[in-house]
Coordinates of N, CA and C in Angstrom, one line a residue:
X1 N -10.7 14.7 -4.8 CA -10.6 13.6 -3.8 C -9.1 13.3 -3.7
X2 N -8.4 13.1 -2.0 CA -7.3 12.7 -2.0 C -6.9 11.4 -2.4
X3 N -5.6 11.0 -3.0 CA -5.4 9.6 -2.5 C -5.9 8.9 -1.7
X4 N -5.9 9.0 -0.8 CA -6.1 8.7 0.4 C -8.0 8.3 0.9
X5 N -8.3 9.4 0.3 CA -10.0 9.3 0.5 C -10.3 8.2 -0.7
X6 N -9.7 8.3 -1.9 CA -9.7 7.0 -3.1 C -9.4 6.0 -2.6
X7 N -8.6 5.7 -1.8 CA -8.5 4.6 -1.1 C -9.5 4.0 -0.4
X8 N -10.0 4.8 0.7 CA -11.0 4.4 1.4 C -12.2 4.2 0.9
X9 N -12.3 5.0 0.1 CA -13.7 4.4 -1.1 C -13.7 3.4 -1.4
X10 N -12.4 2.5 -1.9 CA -12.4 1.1 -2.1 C -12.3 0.3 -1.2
X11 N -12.3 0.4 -0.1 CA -11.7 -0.6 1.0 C -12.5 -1.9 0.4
X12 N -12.5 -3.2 0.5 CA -13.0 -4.3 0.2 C -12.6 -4.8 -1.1
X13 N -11.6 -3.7 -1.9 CA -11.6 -3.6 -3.2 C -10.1 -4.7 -3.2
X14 N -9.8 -5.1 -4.5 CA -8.5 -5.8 -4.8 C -7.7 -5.4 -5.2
X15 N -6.5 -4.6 -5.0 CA -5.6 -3.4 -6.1 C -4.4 -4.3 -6.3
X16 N -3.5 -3.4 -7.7 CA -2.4 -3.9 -7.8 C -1.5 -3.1 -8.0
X17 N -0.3 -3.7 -6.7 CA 1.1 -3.2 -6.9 C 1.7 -2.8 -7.9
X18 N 2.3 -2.3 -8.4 CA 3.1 -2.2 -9.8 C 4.6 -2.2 -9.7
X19 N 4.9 -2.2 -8.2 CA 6.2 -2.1 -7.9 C 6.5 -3.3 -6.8
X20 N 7.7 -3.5 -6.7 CA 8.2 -4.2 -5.8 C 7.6 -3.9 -4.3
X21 N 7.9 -4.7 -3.0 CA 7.8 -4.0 -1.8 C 9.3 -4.1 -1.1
X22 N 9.3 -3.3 -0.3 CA 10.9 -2.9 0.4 C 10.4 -3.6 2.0
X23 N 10.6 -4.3 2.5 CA 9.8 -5.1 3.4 C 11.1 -4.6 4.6
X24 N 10.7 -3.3 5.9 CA 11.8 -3.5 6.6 C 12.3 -4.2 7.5
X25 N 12.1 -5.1 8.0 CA 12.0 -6.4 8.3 C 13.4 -7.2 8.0
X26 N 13.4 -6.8 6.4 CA 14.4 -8.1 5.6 C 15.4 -6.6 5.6
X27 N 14.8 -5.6 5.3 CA 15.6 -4.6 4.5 C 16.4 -4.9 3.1
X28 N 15.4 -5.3 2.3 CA 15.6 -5.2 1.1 C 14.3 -5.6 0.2
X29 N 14.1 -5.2 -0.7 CA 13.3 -5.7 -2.1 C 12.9 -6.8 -1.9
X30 N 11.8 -6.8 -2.2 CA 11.3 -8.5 -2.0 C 11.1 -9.0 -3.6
X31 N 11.3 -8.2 -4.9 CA 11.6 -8.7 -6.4 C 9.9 -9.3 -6.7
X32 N 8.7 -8.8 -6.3 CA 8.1 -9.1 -6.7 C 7.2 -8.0 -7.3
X33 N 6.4 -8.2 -8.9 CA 6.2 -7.0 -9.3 C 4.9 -7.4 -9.7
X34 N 3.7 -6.5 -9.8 CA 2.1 -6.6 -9.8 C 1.6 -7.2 -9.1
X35 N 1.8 -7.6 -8.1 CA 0.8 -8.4 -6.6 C -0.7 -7.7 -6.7
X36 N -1.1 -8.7 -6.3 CA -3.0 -8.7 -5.9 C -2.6 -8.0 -4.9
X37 N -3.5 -7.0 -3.7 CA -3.8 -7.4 -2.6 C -5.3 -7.0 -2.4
X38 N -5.6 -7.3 -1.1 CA -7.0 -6.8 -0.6 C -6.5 -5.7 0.4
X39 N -7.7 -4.4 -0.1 CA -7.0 -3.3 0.4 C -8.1 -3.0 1.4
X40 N -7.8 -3.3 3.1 CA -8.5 -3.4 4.0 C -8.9 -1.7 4.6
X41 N -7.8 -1.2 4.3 CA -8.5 0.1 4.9 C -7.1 1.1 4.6
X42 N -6.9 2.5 4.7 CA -5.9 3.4 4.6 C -6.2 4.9 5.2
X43 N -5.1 5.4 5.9 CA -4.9 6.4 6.1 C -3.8 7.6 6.0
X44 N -3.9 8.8 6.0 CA -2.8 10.0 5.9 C -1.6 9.1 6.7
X45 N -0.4 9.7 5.7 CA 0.9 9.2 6.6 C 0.9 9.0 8.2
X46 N 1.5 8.1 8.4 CA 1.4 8.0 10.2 C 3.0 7.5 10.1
X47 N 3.3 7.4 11.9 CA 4.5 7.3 12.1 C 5.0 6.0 12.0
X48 N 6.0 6.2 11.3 CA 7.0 4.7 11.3 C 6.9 3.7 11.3
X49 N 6.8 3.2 12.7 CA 6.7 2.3 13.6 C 5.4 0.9 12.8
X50 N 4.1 1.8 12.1 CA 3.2 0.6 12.4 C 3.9 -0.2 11.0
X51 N 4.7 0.9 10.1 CA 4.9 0.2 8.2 C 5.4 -1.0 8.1
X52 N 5.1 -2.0 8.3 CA 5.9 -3.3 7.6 C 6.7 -2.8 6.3
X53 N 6.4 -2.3 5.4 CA 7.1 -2.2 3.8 C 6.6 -0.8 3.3
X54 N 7.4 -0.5 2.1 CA 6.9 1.1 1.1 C 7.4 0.0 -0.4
X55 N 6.3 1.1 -1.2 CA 6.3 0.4 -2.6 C 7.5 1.3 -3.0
X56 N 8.2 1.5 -4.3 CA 9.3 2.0 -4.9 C 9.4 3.7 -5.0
X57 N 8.0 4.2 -5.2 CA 8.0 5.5 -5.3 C 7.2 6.5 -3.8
X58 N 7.3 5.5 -2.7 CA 6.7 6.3 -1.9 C 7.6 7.5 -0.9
X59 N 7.0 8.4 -0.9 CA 8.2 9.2 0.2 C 6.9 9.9 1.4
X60 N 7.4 10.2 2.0 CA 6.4 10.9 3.3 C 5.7 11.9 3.4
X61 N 5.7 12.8 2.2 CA 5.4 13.9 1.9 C 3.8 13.7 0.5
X62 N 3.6 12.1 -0.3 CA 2.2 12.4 -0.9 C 2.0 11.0 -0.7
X63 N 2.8 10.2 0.4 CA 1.6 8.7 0.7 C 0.9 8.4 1.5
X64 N 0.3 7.5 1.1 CA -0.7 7.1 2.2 C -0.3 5.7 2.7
X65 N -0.7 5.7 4.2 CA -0.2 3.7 4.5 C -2.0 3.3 4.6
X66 N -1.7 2.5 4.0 CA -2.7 1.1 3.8 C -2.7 -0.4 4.6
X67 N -3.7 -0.3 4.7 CA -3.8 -2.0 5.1 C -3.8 -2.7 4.4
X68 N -3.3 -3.3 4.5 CA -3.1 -4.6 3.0 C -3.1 -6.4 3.3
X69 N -3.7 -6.8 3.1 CA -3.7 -8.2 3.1 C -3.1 -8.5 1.6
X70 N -1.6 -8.8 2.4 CA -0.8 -9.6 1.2 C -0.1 -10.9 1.5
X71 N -0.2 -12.0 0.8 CA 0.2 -13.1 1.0 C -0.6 -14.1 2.2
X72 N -1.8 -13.4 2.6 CA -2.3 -14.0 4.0 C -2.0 -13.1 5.0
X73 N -1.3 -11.9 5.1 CA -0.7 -11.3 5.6 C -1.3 -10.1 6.0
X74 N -1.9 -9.6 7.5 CA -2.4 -8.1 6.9 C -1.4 -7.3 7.6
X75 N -0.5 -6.5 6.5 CA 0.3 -4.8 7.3 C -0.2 -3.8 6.5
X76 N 0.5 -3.2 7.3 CA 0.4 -1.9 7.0 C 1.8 -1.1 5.9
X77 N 1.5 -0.8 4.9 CA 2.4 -0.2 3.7 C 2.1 1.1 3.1
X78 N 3.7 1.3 3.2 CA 3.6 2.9 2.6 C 3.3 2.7 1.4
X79 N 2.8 3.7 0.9 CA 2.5 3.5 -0.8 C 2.3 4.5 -1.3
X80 N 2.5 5.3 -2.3 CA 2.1 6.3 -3.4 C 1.3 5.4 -4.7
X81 N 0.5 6.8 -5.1 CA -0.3 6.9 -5.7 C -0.1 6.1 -7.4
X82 N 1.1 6.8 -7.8 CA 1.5 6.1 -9.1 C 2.0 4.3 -9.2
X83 N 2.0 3.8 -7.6 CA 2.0 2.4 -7.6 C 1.2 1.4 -7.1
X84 N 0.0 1.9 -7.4 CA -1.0 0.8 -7.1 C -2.1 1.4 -8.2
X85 N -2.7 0.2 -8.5 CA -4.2 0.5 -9.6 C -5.4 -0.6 -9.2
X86 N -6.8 -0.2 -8.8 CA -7.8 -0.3 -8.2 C -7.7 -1.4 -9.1
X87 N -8.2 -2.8 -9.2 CA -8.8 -3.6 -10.0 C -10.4 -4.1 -9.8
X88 N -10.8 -3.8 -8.9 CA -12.4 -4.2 -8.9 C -13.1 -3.2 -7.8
X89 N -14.2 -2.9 -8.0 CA -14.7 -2.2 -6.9 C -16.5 -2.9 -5.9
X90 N -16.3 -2.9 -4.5 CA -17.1 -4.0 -4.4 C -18.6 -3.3 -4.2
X91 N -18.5 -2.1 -4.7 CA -19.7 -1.7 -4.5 C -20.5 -1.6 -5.2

């Protein structure tokens, strides 16, 4: 199973960050480390334009962008695999 299909298995699920987010927006670190979010849905890399943020170890070549409701908030974020961990599953 890819990342990516692990992802979507969980959709409804709560995961956590392990890393900061790079928010491009501010263009910089936003210093916050293990965030909740609710992980609304994800797919294979896509172009640029929809990512609000990437977690610390993502590059374009093994992430996936996620929907994410963070802070009240739902974007879209680049992410790799070694920086998020499933915490509940709703099925």
């Amino acid at each position: 199973m890819t990342f990516v299909e692990s992802l979507r298995s969980h959709r409804g699920s709560l995961i956590r960050l392990k890393t900061e987010l790079f928010w491009y927006n501010n263009t910089e670190w936003d210093g916050t480390l293990f965030r909740t979010c609710l992980l609304l849905d994800a797919r294979d890399y896509g172009r640029p334009a929809c990512w609000k943020a990437c977690t610390a170890n993502a590059t374009t070549t093994r992430a996936a962008v996620s929907h994410l409701l963070i802070d009240g908030l739902a974007c879209w974020v680049l992410m790799d695999e070694q920086d998020v961990a499933i915490l509940n599953e709703t099925r």
